[in-house]
Coordinates of C-alpha atoms in Angstrom, one line a residue:
Chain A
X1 CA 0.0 0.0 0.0
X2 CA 2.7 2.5 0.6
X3 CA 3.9 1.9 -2.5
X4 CA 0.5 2.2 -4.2
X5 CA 0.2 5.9 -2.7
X6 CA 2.8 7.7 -4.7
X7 CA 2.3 6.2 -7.8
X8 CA -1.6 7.2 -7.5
X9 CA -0.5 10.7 -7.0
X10 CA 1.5 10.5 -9.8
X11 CA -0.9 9.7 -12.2
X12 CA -3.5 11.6 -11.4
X13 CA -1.3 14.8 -11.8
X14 CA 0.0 13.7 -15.8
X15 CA -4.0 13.4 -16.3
X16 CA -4.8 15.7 -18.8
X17 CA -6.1 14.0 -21.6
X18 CA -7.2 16.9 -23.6
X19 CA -4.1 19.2 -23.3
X20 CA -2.3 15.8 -24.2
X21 CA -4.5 15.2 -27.7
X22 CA -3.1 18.5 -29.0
X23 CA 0.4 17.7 -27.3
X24 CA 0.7 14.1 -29.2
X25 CA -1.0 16.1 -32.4
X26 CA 1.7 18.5 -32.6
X27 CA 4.5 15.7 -31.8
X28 CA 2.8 13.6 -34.9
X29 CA 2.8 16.5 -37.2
X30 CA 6.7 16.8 -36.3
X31 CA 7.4 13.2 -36.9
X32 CA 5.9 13.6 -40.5
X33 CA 8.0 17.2 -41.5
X34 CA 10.9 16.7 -40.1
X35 CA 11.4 12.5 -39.2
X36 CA 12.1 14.1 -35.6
X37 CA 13.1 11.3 -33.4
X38 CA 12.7 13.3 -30.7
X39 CA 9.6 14.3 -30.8
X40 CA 8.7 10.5 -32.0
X41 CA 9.7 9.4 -28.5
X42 CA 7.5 11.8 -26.7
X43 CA 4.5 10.0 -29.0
X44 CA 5.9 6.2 -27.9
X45 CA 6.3 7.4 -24.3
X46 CA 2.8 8.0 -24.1
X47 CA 1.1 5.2 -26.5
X48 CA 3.7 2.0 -25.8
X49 CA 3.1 1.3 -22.3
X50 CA -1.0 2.2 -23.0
X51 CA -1.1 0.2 -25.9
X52 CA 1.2 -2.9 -24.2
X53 CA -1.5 -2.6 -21.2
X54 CA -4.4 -2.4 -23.2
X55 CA -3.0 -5.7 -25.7
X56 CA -2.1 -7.5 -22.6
X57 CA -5.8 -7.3 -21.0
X58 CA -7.0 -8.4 -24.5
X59 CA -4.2 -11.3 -25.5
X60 CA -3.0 -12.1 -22.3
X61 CA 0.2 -12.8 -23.7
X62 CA 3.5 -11.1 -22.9
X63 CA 5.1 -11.5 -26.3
X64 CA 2.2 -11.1 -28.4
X65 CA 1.8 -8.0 -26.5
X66 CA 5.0 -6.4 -27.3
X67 CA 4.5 -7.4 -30.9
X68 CA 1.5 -5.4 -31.6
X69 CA 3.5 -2.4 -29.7
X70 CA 6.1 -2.8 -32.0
X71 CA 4.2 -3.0 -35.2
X72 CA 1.4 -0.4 -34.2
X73 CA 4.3 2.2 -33.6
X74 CA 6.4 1.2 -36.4
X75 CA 3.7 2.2 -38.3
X76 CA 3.0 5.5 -36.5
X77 CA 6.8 6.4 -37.1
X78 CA 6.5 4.8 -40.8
X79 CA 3.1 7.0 -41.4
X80 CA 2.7 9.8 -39.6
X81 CA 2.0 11.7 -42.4
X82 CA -1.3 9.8 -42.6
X83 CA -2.1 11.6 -39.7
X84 CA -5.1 14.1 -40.0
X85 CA -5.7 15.9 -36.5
X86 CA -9.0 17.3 -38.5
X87 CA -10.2 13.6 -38.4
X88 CA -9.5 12.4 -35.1
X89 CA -7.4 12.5 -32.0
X90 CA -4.1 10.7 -31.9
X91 CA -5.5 8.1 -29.7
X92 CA -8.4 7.5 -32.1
X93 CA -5.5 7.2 -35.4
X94 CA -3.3 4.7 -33.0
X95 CA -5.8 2.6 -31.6
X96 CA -7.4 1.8 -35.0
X97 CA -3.9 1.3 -36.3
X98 CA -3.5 -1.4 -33.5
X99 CA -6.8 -3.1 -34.1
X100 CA -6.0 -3.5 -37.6
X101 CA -2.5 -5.3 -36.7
X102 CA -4.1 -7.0 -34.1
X103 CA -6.4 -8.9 -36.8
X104 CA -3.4 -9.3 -39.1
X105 CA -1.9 -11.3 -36.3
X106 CA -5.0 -12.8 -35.2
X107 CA -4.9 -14.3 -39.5
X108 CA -1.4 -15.3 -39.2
X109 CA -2.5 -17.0 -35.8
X110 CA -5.1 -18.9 -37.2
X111 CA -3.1 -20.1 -40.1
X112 CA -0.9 -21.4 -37.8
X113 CA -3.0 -23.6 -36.4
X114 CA -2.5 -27.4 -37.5
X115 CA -5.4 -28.5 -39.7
X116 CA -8.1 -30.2 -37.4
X117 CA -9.8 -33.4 -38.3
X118 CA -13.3 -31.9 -39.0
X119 CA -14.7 -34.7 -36.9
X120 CA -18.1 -33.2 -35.5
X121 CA -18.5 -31.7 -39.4
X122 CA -18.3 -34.8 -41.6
X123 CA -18.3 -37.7 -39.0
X124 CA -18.4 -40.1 -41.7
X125 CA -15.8 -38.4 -44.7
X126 CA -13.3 -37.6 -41.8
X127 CA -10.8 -40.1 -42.1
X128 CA -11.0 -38.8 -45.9
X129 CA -10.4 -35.1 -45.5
X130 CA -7.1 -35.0 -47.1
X131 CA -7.8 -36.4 -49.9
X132 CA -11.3 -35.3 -50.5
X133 CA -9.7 -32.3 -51.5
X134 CA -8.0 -33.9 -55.0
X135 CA -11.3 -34.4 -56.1
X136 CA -11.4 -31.6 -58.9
X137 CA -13.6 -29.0 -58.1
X138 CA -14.5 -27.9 -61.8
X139 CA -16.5 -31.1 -62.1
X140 CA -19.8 -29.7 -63.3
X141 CA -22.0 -32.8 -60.9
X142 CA -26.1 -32.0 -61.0
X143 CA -28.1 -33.4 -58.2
X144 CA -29.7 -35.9 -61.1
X145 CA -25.9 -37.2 -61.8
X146 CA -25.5 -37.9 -58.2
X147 CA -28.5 -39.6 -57.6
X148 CA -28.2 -41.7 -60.9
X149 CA -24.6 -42.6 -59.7
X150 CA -26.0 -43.7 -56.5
X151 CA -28.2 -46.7 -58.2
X152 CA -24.9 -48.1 -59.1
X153 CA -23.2 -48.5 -55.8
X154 CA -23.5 -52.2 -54.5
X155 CA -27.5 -53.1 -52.7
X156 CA -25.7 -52.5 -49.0
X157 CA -23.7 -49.6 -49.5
X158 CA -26.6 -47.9 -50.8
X159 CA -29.1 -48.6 -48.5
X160 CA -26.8 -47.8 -45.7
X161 CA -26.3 -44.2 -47.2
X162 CA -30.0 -43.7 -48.0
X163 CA -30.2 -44.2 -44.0
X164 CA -27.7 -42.0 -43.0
X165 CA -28.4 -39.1 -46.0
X166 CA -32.1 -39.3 -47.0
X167 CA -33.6 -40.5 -44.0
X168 CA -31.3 -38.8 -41.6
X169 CA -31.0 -41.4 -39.2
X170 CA -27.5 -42.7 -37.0
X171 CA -25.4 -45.2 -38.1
X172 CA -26.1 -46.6 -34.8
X173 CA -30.1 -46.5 -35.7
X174 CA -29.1 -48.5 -39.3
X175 CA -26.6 -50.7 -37.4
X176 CA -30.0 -52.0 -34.8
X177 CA -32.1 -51.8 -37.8
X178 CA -30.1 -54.2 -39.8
X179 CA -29.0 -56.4 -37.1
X180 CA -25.2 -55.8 -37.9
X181 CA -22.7 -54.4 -35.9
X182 CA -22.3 -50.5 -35.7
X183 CA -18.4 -51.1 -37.5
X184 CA -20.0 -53.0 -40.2
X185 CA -22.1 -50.0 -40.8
X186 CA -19.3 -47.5 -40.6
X187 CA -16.8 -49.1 -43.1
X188 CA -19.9 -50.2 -45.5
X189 CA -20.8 -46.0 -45.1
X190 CA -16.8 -45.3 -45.7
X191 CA -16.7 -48.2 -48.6
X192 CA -19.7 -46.4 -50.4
X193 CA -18.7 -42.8 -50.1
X194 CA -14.8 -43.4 -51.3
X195 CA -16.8 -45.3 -54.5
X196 CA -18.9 -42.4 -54.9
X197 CA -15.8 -40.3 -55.1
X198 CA -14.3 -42.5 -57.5
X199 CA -17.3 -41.9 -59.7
X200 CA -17.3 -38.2 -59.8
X201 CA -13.9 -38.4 -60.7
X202 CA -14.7 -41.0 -63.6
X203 CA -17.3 -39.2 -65.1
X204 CA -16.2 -36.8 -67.1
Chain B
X1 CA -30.3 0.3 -50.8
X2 CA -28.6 -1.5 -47.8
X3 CA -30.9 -2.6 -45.8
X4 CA -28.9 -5.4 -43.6
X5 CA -26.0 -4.2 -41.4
X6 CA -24.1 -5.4 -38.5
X7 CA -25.6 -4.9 -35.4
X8 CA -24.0 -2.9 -33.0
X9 CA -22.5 -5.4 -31.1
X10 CA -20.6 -6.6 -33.6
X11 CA -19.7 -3.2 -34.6
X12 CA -18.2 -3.0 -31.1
X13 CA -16.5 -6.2 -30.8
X14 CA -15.2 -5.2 -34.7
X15 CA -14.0 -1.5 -33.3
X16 CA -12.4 -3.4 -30.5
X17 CA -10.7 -5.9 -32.3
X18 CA -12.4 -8.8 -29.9
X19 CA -14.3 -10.3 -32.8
X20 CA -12.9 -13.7 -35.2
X21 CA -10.7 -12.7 -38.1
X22 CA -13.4 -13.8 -40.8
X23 CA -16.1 -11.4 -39.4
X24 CA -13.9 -8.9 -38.9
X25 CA -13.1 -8.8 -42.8
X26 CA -16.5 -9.2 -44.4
X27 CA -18.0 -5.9 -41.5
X28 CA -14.9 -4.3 -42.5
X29 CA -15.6 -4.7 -46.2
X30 CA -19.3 -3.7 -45.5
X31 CA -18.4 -0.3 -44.0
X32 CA -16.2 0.2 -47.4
X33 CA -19.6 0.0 -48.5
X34 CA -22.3 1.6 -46.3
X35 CA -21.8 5.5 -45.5
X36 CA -24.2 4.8 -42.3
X37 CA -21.4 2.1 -40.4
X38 CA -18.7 4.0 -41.2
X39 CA -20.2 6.7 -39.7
X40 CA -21.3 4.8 -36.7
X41 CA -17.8 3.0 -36.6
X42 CA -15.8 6.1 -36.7
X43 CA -18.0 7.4 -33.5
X44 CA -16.8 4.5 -32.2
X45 CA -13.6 4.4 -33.1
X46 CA -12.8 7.8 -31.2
X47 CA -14.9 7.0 -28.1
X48 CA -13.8 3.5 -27.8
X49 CA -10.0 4.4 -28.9
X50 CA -10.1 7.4 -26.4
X51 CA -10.8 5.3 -23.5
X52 CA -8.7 2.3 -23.8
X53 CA -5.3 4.8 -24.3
X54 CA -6.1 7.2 -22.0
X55 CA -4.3 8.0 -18.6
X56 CA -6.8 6.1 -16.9
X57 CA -6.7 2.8 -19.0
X58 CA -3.3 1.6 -17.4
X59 CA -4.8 0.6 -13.8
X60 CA -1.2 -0.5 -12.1
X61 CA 0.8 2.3 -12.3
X62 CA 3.9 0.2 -12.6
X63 CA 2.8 -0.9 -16.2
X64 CA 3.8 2.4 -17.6
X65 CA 7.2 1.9 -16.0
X66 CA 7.9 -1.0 -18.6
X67 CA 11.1 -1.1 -20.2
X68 CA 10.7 -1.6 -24.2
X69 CA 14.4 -1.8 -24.8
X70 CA 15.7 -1.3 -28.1
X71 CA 12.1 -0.9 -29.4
X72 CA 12.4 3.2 -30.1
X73 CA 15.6 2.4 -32.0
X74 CA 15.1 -0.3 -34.0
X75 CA 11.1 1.6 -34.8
X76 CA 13.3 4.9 -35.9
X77 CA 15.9 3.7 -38.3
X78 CA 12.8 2.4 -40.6
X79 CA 12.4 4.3 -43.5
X80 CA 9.1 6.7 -44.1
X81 CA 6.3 4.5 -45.6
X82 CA 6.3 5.8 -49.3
X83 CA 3.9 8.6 -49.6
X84 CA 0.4 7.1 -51.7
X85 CA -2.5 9.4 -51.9
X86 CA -5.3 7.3 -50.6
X87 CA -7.6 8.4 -53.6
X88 CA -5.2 7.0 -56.5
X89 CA -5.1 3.9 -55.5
X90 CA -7.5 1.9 -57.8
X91 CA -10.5 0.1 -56.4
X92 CA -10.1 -3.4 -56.6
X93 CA -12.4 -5.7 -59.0
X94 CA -12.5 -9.5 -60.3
X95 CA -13.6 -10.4 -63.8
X96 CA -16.6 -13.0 -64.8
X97 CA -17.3 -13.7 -68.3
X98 CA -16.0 -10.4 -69.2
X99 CA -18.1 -8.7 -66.4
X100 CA -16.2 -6.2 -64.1
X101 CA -16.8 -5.9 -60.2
X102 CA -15.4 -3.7 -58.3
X103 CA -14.8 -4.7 -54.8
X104 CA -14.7 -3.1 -51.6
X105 CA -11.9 -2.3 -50.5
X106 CA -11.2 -4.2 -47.5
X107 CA -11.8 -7.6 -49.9
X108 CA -8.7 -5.9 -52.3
X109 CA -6.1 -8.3 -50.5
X110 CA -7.1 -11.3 -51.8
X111 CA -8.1 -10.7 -54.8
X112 CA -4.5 -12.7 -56.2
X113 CA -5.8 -15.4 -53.9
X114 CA -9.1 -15.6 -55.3
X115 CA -9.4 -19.0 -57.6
X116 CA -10.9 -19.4 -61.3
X117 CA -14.2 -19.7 -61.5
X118 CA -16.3 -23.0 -61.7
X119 CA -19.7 -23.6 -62.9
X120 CA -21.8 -25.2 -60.6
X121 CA -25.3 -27.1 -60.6
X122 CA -28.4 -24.1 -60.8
X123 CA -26.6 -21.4 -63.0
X124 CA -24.3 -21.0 -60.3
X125 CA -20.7 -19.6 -60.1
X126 CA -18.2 -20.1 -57.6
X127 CA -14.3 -18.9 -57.5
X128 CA -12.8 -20.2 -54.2
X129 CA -10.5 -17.5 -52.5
X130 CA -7.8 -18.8 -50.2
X131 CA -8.0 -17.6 -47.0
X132 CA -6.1 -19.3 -45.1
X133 CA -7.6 -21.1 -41.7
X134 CA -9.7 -18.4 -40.8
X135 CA -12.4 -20.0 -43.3
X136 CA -13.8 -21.2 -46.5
X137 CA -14.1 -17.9 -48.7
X138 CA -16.3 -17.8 -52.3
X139 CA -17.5 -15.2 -54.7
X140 CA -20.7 -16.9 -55.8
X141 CA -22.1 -15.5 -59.1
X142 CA -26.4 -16.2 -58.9
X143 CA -27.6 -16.0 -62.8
X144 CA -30.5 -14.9 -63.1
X145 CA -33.0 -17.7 -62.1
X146 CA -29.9 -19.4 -60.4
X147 CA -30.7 -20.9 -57.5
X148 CA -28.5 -23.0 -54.1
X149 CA -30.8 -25.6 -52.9
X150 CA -32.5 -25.1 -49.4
X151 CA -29.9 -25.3 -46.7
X152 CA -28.8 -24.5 -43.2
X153 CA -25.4 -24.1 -41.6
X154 CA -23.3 -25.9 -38.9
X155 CA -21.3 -23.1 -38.5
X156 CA -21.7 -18.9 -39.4
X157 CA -22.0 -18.0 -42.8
X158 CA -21.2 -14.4 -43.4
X159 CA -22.2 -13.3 -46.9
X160 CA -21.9 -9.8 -48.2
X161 CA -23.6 -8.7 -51.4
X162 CA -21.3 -7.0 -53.5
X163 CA -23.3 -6.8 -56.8
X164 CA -27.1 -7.0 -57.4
X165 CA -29.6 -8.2 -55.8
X166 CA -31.4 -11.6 -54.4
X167 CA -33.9 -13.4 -52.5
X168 CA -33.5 -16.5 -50.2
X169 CA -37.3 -16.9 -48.8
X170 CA -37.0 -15.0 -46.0
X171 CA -35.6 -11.9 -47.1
X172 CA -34.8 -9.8 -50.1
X173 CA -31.2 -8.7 -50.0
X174 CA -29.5 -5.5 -51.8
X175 CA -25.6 -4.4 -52.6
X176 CA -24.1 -4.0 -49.5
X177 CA -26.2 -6.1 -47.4
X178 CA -24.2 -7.9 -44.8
X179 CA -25.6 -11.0 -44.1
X180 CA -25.2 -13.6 -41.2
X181 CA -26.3 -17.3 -40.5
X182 CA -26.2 -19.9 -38.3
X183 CA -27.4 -22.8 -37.7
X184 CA -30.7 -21.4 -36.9
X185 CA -31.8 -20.6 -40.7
X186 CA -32.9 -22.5 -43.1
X187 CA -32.3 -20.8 -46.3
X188 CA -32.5 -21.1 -50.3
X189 CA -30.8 -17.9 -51.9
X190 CA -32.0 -17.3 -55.4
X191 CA -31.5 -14.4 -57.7
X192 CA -34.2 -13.4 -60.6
X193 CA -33.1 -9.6 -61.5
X194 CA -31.4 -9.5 -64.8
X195 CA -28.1 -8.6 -64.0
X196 CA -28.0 -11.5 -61.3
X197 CA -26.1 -11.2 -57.7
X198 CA -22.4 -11.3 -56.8
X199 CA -21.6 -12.1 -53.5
X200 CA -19.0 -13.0 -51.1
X201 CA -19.6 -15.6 -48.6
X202 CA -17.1 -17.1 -46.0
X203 CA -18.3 -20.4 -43.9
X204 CA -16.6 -21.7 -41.1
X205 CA -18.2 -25.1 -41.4
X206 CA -20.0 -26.6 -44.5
X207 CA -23.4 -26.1 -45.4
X208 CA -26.1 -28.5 -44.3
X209 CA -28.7 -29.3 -47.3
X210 CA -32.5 -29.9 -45.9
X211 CA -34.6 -30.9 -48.5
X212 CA -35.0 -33.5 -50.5
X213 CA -32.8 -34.9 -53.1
X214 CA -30.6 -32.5 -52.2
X215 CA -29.5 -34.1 -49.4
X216 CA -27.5 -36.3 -51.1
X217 CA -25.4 -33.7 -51.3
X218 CA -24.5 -33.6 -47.7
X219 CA -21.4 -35.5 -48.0
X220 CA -20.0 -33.7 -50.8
X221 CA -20.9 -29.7 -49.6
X222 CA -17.5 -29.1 -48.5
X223 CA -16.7 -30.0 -52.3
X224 CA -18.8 -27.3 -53.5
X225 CA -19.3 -24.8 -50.5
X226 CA -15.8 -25.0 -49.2

């Protein structure tokens, strides 16, 4: 607590927000004439530790923090002639800068990310994603070719998939249904769909 | 006339950067087209931008005490970003059958990434554009008459019309309408003006077909609506 006390006092006597608008306005417009280093480091003595504060709350993650700092005032220092004090406050200009990093990084995050099996999505094709994807996209397939194609697969593929896809039921309710186990019913439903794929591709 | 925004929620959590990078581009590409959100964004924008730097954001005093280092010096000896008047810059468009769009500009970035087109069942078009893992992009072309058969979604599927106009049985959608479904609608988008309807669409899962034949589909969607 005793601590606490003079760094309270402290703040509340640098609080003048306004006053400061026109301050960091005048230090931008400096940066942009003259590439005044000076008068840049006035700007990132105000902003960083805000910014690094405000990212922290939001990521929660030191590094990632410090990286949005970096960028967001590279980009103040890069573009302060961008600046328009007519348009908005210096806090307004930085903080959209940093939210349009922030979703850069929150892209480059994503992709990343491993590829995850898309189990809840396709229960059945999921052991298949990877190469689902070879199957050519131009292929010009009507709902009439489809359905035609699915005459030809083999009596218990097709009534296994006519469960599952027209009738919407589990491959659990099929499995009781037809008296077979529930894996018989899964590879049959795998079987079926991997032949269906090799039709598509045929039929051109 | 636009008729379908963002709500202001998801303006907020847009302003604030709290919201998933795939929403974030198609309400950023919405604003590029609808005077009314960017008005409302840049009001918040300076309030919400205001707060979160001012003296009173940083709670513990001992966070403004942090030592960045190198930081000032390495940011300085970067050169001036070349100066490019804002205005000169050309909007961005894609090309079908000889057709020019121009895009908004927040879509501009992937226009490279953006796939040839394909010709799909009901006079539909579709170029895939590669976004990464943040989700499965499209511009869909509807002809006129052209028709996706009823579905509903296992995920969000943010669509934003960039081009013309069309109808999906619940609503009637214009340019600029910023559109957003879950797993709660049930829908069958079809266009019948002349000119037909561009739009772009991003799903973070694939869709769901309800009705009839079209089920059959089902295990092939992410083939088509990737």
């Amino acid at each position: 607590m005793l601590v606490g006390i003079p760094l309270e006092a402290k703040r509340t006597e640098a609080s003048k927000p306004k006053e400061c608008a026109k301050e960091m306005s005048a230090y931008l417009q400096t940066v942009a004439e003259d590439r005044c280093k000076m008068s840049f480091s006035k700007v990132f003595g105000y902003f960083a530790p805000r910014l690094r504060s405000y990212a922290l709350k939001q990521i929660g993650n030191e590094a990632l923090a410090m990286e949005l700092v970096q960028d967001t005032m590279s980009n103040v220092w890069q573009k302060a002639h961008l600046f328009n004090a007519e348009k908005g406050s210096p806090s307004t200009w930085i903080f959209t800068i940093a939210r349009n990093i922030r979703f850069d990084m929150l892209r480059k995050q994503q992709n990343r990310k491993e590829d995850i099996c898309s189990d809840d999505l396709w229960p059945v094709l999921c052991e298949h994603t990877a190469d689902a994807n070879e199957v050519s996209l131009d292929e010009q397939i009507t709902l009439e070719q489809v359905g035609g194609l699915f005459d030809e697969l083999p009596e218990k593929q097709r009534v296994v998939l006519e469960g599952i896809y027209i009738e919407g039921k589990s491959q659990q309710e099929i499995a009781d249904e037809l008296s077979i186990p529930l894996g018989t019913v899964k590879s049959r439903t795998r079987l079926a769909l991997n032949r269906l794929k090799e039709m598509l591709k045929d039929h051109d | 006339m636009i008729n379908f925004h963002p709500t202001q929620e998801q303006l907020v959590d847009f302003v604030e950067g709290n919201c998933s990078a795939a929403l974030a581009l198609v309400v950023s590409a919405h604003i590029d087209m609808c005077p009314k959100c960017q008005k409302q964004t840049s009001i918040l924008q300076a309030s919400i931008g205001n707060q979160a730097l001012s003296i009173d954001s940083v709670t513990d005093g001992a966070d403004l005490n942090v030592n960045f280092g190198s930081m000032i010096a390495e940011i300085t000896s970067l050169p001036a970003a070349e100066q490019i008047s804002v205005s000169k810059r050309e909007a961005p468009t894609i090309e079908l059958d000889g057709r020019k769009f121009t895009l908004p500009r927040a879509l501009g970035r992937y226009v490279e990434n953006t796939g040839s087109w394909s010709h799909l069942l009901g006079n539909l078009w579709q170029a895939p554009v590669d976004m990464g893992e943040i989700g499965k992009a499209n511009f869909i072309y509807m002809q006129k008459g052209g028709r996706v058969p009823e579905h509903t979604h296992r995920g969000n599927e943010m669509t934003l019309v960039i081009d013309g106009e069309f109808s999906d049985g619940v609503s009637d959608y214009d340019t600029g309408d910023f559109i957003l479904m879950n797993e709660n609608h049930v829908h069958a988008p079809h266009s019948e003006v002349n000119e037909g309807c561009l739009v772009f669409s991003i799903v973070d899962a694939p869709l769901h077909f309800t009705s009839g034949i079209a089920r059959l589909l089902n295990p092939f969607s992410h083939l088509f609506f990737k």
